[in-house]
GROMACS .gro file of C-alpha atoms in nm:
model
  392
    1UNK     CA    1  -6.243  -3.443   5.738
    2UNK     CA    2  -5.917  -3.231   5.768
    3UNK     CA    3  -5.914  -2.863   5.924
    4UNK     CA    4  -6.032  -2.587   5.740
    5UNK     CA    5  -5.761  -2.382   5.552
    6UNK     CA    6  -5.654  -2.057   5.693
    7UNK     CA    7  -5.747  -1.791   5.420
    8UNK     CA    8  -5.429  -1.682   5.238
    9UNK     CA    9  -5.313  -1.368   5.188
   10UNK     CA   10  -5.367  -1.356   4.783
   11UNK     CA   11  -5.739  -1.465   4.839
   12UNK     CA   12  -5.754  -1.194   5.141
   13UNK     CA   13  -5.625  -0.919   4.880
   14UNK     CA   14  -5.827  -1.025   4.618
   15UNK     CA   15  -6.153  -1.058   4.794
   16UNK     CA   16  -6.088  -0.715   4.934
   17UNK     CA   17  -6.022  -0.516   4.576
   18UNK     CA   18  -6.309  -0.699   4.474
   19UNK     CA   19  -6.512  -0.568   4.748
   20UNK     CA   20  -6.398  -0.267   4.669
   21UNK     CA   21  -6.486  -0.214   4.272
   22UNK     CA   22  -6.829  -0.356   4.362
   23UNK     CA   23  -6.924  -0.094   4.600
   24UNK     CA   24  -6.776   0.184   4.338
   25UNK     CA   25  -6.910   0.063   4.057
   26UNK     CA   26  -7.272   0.052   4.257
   27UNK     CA   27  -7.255   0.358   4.358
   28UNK     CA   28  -7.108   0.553   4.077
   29UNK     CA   29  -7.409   0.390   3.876
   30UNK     CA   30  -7.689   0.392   4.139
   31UNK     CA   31  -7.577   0.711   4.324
   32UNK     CA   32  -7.925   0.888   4.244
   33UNK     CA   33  -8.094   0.544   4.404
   34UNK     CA   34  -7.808   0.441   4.649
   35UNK     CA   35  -7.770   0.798   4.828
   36UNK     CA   36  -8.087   0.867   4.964
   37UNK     CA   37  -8.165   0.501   5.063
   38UNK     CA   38  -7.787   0.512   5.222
   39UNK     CA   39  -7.884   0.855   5.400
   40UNK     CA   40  -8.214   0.750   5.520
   41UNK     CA   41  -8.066   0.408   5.622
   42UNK     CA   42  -7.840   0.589   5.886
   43UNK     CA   43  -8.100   0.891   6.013
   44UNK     CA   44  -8.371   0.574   6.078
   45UNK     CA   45  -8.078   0.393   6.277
   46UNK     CA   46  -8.036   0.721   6.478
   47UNK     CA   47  -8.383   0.821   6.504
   48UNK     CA   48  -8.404   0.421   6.588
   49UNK     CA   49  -8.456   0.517   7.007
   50UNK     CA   50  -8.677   0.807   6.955
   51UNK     CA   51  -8.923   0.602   6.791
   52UNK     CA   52  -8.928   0.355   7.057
   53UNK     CA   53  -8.964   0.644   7.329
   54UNK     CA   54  -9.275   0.702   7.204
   55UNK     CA   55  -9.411   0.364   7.133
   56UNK     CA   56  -9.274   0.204   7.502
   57UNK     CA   57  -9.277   0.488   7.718
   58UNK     CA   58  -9.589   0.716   7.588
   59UNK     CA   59  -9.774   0.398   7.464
   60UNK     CA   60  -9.805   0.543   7.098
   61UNK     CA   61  -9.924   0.277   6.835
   62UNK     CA   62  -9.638   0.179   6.649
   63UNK     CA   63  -9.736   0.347   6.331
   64UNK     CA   64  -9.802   0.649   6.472
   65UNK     CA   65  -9.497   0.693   6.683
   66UNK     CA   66  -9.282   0.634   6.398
   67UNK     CA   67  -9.476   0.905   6.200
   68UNK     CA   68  -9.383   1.140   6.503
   69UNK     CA   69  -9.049   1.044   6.512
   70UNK     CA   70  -9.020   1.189   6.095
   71UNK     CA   71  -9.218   1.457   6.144
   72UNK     CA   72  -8.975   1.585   6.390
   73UNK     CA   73  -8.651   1.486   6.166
   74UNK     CA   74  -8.815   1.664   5.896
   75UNK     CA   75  -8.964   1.961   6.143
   76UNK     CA   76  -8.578   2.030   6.273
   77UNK     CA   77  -8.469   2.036   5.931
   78UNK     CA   78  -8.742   2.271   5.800
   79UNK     CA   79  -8.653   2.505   6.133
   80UNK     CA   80  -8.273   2.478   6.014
   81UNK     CA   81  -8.303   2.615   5.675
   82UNK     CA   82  -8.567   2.850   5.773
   83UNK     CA   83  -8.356   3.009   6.011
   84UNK     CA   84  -8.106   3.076   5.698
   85UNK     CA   85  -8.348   3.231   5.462
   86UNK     CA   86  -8.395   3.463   5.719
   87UNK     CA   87  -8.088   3.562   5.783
   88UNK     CA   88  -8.024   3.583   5.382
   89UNK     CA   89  -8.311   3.759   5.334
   90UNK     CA   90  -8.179   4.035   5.610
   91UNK     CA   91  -7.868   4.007   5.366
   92UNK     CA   92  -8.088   4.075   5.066
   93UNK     CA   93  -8.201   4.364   5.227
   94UNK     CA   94  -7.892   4.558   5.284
   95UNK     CA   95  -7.792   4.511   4.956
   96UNK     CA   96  -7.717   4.834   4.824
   97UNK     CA   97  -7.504   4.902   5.204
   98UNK     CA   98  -7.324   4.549   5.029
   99UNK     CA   99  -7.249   4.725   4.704
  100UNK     CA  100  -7.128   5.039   4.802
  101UNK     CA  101  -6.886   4.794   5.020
  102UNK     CA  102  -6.783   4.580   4.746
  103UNK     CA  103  -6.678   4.888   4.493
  104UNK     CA  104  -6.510   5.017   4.796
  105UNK     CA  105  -6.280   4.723   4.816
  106UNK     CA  106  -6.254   4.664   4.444
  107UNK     CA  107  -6.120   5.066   4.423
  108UNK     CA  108  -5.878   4.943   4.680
  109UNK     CA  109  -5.752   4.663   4.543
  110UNK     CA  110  -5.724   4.812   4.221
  111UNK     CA  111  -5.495   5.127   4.357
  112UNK     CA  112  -5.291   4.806   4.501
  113UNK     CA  113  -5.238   4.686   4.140
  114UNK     CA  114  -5.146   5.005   3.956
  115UNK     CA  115  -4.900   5.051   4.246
  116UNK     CA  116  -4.700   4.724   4.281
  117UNK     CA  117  -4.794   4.617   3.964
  118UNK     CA  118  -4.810   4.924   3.736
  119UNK     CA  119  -5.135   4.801   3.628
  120UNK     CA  120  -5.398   5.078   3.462
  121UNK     CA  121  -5.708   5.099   3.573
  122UNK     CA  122  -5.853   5.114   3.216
  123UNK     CA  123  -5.629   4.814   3.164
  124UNK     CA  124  -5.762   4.633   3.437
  125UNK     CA  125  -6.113   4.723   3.350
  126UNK     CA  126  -6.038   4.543   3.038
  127UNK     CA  127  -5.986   4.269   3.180
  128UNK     CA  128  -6.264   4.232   3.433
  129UNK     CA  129  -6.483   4.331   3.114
  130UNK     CA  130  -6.321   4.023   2.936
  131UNK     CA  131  -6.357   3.808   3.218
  132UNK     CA  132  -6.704   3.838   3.301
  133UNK     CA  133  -6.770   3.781   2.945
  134UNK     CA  134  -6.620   3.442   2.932
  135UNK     CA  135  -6.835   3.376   3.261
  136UNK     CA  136  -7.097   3.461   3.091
  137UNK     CA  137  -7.022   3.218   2.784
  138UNK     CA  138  -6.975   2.950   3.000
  139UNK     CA  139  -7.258   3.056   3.251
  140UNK     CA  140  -7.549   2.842   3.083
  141UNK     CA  141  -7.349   2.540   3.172
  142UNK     CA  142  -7.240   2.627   3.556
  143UNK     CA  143  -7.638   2.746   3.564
  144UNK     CA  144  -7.769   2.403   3.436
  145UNK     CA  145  -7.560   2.201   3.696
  146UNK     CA  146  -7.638   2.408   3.960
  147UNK     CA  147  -7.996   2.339   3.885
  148UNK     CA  148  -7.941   1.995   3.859
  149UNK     CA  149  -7.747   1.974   4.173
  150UNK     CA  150  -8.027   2.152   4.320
  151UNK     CA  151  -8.307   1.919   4.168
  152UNK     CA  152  -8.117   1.615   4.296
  153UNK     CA  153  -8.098   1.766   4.670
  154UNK     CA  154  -8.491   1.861   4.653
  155UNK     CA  155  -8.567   1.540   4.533
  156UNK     CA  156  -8.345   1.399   4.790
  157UNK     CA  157  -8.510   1.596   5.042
  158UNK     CA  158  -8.878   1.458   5.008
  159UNK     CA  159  -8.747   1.090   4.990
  160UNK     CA  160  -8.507   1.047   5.282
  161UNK     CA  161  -8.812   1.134   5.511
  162UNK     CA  162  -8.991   0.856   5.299
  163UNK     CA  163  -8.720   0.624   5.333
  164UNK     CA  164  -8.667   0.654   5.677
  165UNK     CA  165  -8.995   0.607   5.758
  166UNK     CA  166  -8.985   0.264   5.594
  167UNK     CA  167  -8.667   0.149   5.737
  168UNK     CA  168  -8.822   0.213   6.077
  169UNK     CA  169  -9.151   0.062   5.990
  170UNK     CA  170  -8.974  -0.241   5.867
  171UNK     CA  171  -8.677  -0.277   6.068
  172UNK     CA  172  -8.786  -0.603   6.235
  173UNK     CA  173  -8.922  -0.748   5.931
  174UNK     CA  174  -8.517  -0.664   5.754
  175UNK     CA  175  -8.386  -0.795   6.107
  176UNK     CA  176  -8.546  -1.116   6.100
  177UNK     CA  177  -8.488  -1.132   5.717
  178UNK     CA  178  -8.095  -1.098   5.744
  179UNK     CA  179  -8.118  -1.390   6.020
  180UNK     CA  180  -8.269  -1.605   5.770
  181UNK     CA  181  -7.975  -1.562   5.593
  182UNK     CA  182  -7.781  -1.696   5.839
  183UNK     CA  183  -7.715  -2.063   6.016
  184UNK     CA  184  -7.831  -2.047   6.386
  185UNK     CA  185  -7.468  -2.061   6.498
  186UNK     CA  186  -7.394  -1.739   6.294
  187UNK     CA  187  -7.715  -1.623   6.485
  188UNK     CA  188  -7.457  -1.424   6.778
  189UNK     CA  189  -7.233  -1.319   6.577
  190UNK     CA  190  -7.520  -1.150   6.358
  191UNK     CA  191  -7.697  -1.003   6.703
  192UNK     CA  192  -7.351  -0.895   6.806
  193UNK     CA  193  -7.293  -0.739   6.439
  194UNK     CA  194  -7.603  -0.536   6.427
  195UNK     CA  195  -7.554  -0.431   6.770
  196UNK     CA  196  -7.202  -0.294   6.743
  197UNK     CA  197  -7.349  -0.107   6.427
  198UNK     CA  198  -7.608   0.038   6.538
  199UNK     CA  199  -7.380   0.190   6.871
  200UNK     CA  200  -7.101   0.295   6.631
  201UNK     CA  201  -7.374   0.463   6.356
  202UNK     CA  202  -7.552   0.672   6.625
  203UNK     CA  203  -7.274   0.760   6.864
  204UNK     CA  204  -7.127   0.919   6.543
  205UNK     CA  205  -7.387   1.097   6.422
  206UNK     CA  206  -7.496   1.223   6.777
  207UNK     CA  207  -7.110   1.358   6.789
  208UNK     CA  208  -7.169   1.523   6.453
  209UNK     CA  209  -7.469   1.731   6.576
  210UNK     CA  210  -7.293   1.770   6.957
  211UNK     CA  211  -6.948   1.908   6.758
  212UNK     CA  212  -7.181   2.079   6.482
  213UNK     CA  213  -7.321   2.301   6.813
  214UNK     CA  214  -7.030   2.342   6.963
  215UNK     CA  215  -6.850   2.509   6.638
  216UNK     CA  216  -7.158   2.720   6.519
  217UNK     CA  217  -7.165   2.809   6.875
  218UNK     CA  218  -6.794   2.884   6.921
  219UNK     CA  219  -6.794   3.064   6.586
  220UNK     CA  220  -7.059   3.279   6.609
  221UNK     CA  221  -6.928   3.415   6.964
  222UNK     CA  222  -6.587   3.481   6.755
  223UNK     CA  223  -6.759   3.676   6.491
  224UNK     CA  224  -6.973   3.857   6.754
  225UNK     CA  225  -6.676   3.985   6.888
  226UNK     CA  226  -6.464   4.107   6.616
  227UNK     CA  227  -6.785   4.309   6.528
  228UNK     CA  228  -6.888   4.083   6.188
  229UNK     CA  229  -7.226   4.099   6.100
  230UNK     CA  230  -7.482   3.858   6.045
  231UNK     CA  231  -7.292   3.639   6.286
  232UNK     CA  232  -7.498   3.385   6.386
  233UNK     CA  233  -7.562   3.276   6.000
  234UNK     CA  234  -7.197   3.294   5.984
  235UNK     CA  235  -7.162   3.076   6.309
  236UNK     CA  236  -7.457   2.816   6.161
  237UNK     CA  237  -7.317   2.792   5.787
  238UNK     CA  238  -6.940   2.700   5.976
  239UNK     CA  239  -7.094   2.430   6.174
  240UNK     CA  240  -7.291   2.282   5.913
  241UNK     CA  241  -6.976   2.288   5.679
  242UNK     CA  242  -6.784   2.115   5.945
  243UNK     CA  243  -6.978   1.814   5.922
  244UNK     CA  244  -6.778   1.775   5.567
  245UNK     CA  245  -6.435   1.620   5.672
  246UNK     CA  246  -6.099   1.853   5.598
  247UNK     CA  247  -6.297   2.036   5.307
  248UNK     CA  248  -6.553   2.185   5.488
  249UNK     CA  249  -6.349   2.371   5.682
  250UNK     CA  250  -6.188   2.615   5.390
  251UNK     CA  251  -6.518   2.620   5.236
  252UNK     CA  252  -6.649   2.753   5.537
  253UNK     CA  253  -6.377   3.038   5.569
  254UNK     CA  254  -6.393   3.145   5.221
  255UNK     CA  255  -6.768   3.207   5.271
  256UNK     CA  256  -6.715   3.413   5.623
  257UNK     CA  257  -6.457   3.608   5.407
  258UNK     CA  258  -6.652   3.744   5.123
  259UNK     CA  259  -6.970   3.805   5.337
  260UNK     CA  260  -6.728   4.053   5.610
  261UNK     CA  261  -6.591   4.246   5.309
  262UNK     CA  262  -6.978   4.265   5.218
  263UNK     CA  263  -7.057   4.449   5.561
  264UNK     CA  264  -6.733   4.626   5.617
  265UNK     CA  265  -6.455   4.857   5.428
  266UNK     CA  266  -6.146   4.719   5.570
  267UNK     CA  267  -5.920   4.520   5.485
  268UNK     CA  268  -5.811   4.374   5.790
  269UNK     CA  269  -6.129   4.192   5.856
  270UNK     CA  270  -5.994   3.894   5.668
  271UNK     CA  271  -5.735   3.839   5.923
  272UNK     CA  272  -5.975   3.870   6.259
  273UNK     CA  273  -6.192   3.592   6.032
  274UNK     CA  274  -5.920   3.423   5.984
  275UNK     CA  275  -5.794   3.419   6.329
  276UNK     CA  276  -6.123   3.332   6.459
  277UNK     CA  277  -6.156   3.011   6.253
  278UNK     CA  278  -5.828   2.888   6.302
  279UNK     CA  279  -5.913   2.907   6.748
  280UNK     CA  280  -6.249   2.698   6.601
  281UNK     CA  281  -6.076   2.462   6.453
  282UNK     CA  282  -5.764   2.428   6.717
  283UNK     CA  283  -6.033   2.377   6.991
  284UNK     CA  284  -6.236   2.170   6.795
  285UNK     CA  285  -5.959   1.951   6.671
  286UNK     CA  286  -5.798   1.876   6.986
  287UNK     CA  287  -6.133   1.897   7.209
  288UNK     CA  288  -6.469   1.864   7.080
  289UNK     CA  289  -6.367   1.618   6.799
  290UNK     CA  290  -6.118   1.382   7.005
  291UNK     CA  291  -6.390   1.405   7.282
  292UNK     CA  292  -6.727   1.349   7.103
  293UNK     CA  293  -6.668   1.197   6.769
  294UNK     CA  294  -6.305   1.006   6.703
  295UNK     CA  295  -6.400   0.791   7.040
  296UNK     CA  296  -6.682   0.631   6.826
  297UNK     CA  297  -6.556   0.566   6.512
  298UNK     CA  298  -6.192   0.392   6.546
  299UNK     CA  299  -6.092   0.490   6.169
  300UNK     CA  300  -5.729   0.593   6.074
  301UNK     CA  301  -5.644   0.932   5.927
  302UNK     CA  302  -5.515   0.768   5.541
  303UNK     CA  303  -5.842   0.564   5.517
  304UNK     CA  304  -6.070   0.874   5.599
  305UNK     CA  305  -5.877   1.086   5.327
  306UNK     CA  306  -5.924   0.860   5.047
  307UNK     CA  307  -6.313   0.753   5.144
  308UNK     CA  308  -6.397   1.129   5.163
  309UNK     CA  309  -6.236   1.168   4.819
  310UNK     CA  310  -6.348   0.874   4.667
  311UNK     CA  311  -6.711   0.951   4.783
  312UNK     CA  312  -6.690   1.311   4.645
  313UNK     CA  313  -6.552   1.204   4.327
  314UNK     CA  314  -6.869   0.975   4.280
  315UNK     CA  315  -7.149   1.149   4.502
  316UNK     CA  316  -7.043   1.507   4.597
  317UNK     CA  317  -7.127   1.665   4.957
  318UNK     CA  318  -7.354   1.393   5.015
  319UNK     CA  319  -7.099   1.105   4.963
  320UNK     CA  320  -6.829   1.280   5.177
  321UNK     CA  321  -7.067   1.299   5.441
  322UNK     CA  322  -7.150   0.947   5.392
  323UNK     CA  323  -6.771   0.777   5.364
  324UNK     CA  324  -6.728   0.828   5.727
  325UNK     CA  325  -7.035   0.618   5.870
  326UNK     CA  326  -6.985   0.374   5.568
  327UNK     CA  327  -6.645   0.268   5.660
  328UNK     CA  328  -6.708   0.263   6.008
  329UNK     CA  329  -6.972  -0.034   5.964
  330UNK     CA  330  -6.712  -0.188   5.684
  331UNK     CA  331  -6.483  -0.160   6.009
  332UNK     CA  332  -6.757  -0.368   6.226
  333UNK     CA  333  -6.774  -0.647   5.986
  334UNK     CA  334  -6.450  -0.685   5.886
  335UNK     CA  335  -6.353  -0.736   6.223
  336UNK     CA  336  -6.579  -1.003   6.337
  337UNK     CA  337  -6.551  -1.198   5.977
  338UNK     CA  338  -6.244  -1.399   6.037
  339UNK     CA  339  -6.171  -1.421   5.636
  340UNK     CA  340  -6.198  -0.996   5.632
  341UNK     CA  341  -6.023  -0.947   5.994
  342UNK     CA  342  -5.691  -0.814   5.802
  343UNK     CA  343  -5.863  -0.544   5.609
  344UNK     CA  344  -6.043  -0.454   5.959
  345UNK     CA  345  -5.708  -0.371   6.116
  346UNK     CA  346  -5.606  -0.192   5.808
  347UNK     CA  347  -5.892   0.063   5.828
  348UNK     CA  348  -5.839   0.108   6.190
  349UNK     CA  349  -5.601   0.343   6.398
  350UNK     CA  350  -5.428   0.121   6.620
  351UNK     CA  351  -5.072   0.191   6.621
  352UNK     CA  352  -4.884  -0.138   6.706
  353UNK     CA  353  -4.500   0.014   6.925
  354UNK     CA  354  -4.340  -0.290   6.741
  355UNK     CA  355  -4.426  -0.656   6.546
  356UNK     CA  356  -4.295  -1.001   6.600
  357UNK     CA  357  -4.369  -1.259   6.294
  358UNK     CA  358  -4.600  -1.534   6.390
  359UNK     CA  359  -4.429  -1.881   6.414
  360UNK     CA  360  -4.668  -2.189   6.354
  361UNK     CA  361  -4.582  -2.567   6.473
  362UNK     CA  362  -4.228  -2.496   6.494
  363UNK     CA  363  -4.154  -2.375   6.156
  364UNK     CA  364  -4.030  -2.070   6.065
  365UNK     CA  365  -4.230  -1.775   5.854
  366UNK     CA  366  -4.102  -1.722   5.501
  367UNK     CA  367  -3.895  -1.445   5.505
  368UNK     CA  368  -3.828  -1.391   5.924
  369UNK     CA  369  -3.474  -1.487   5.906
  370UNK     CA  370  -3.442  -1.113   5.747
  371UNK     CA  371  -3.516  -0.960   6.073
  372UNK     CA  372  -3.376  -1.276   6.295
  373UNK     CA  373  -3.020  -1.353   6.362
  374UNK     CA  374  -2.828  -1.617   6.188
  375UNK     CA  375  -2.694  -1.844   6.487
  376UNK     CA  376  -2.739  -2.195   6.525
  377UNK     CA  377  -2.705  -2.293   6.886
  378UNK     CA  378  -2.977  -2.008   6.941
  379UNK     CA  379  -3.316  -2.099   7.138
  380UNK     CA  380  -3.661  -1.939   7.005
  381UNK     CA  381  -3.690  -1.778   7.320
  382UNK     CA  382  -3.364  -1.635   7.289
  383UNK     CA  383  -3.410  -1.491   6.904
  384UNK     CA  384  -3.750  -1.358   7.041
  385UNK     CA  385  -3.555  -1.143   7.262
  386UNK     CA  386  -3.264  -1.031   7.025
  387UNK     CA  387  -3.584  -0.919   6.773
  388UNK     CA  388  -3.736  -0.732   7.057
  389UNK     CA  389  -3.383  -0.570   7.124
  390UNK     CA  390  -3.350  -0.480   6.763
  391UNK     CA  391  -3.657  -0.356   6.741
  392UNK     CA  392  -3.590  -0.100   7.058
   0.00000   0.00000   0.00000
């Protein structure tokens, strides 16, 4: 029997793009199945060593410890958006303090107008007038996709504690399924798969929640001291945004924006909120998130970008959330599947200082010579070293 043939790079490519339409076309058609069941997949893998706390270390029967272990996932959830209905209900309370603001900065901004734009004030009543009655055309649709958005979430609420119940009630029984899949020399490589998954998936996630503190923390101090009110809501809502890759971020400032020009009459309080989250996010990007989170995910900047787009162009918040995790076990497999290794590299962020084409049994690469020089009396030591030269 001859030697197996080294994959080429056509069936590399192809088996790759393939890869990829598969997992879009599953989840732009299955997103209302595939989301919670890929949410609840990674919470059981995190919540994976609380669960055995309780059923090693405080001798818990298996079924019951697990039951623990959700009912404080869905206990610290509950306590999270508690804590924010409080805080908008203090909001609620001060409303007419939060009009009174409001027409304050809307007679501002309107002197600004008839001054540098010689724009009326009846005229640009008009035009609020017409404005808000467009919204209001078009407000039965934005209101029935908000409620739909918001029917999804609930539902997705109540079945991600379901689901991760399961998964953690059946994680042997999918463990020993997947090595049935398997010959028993694949066996290692499996253990070694699941392993490295199961590191990457909760180191991340842990980072998330470490970073998510360290922002609403960092945040709320910030809007403590410039004097902004309702603070630590502010501070919360920032560090939950955060957990949304690149977008999060501007969401996060445009809320902390509107709500200081709700408590206050000037102006400049959209620069000291500005300046605020910009020292968040300077310390965060070059601290807490080198620190805590990029060391467990090894993910280049290019490939996050267009996962966190692609997965909010087919699942909204909950699929940019989930691109990050997603590709990080794509990265795990690919790299121990000799056939996949290529596209492995390709989502990762090692920057190689220079390349050298690989020579086989003496013959030459197709297409080398470009970068080689044309001698003939010329050793392959010696063109090694003029390419590294070259390179330089």
């Amino acid at each position: 029997m001859g030697k197996p043939r080294r994959p080429t790079v056509y069936s590399n490519i192809i088996l790759g793009l393939v890869g990829i339409i598969c997992i879009t076309l599953i989840l732009y058609y299955g997103q209302n199945i595939l989301i919670p069941l890929l949410m609840a997949l990674l919470f059981s893998i995190l919540l994976q060593p609380v669960a055995i706390f309780f059923k090693n270390r405080l001798k818990f029967p298996n079924l019951l410890s697990i039951g623990m272990t959700v009912a404080l996932f869905v206990l610290a959830g509950i306590g999270l958006f508690y804590f924010i209905y409080l805080q908008v209900t203090d909001m609620v309370n001060d409303i007419d303090a939060i009009k009174r603001n409001l027409m304050v900065h809307y007679s501002n901004i309107q002197d600004k107008l008839s001054v540098y734009l010689n724009v009326s004030r009846a005229r640009q009543d008009e035009i609020v007038a017409h404005t808000a009655t467009d919204l209001a055309e078009s407000g039965k649709q934005i209101l029935g996709n908000v409620l739909s958005s918001f029917t999804d979430s609930l539902m997705n609420f109540f079945l991600v504690p379901v689901y991760v119940f399961l998964f953690l009630l059946y994680r042997v029984h999918l463990v020993k399924f997947l090595s049935k899949l398997f010959r028993s020399r694949e066996q290692q490589r499996l253990k070694e798969i699941l392993s490295m998954i199961k590191r990457s998936v909760q180191g991340y996630i842990w980072g998330l929640l470490l970073e998510m503190i360290g922002v609403s923390a960092l945040s709320a101090i910030g809007f403590a001291i410039i004097g902004l009110e309702y603070a630590l809501m502010l501070g919360l809502i920032t560090g939950l945004l955060n957990l949304i890759p690149y977008v999060g971020v501007m969401i996060a400032l445009v809320i902390s924006i509107l709500v200081a020009l709700t408590g206050n009459v000037e102006l400049s309080i959209i620069l000291y909120v500005t300046a605020v989250n910009l020292i968040v996010q300077l310390i965060d990007n070059n601290i807490l998130s080198p620190m805590i989170v990029n060391s467990k995910v090894q993910i280049n900047a290019i490939v996050s970008i267009v996962g966190i787009i692609i997965g909010g162009t087919l699942a909204g918040i909950s699929g940019m959330f989930l691109a990050i995790p997603l590709i990080a076990i794509m990265k795990v497999v690919f790299d121990r599947i000799e056939r996949l290794e290529p596209w492995g590299y390709l989502i990762g962020d090692e920057l190689p200082e220079n390349f050298e084409w690989e020579e086989r049994m003496g013959n030459q690469v197709p297409g080398s010579d470009i970068l080689q020089p044309h001698t003939d009396s010329t050793s392959s030591d010696d063109v090694s070293s003029l390419v590294k030269d070259n390179s330089k």
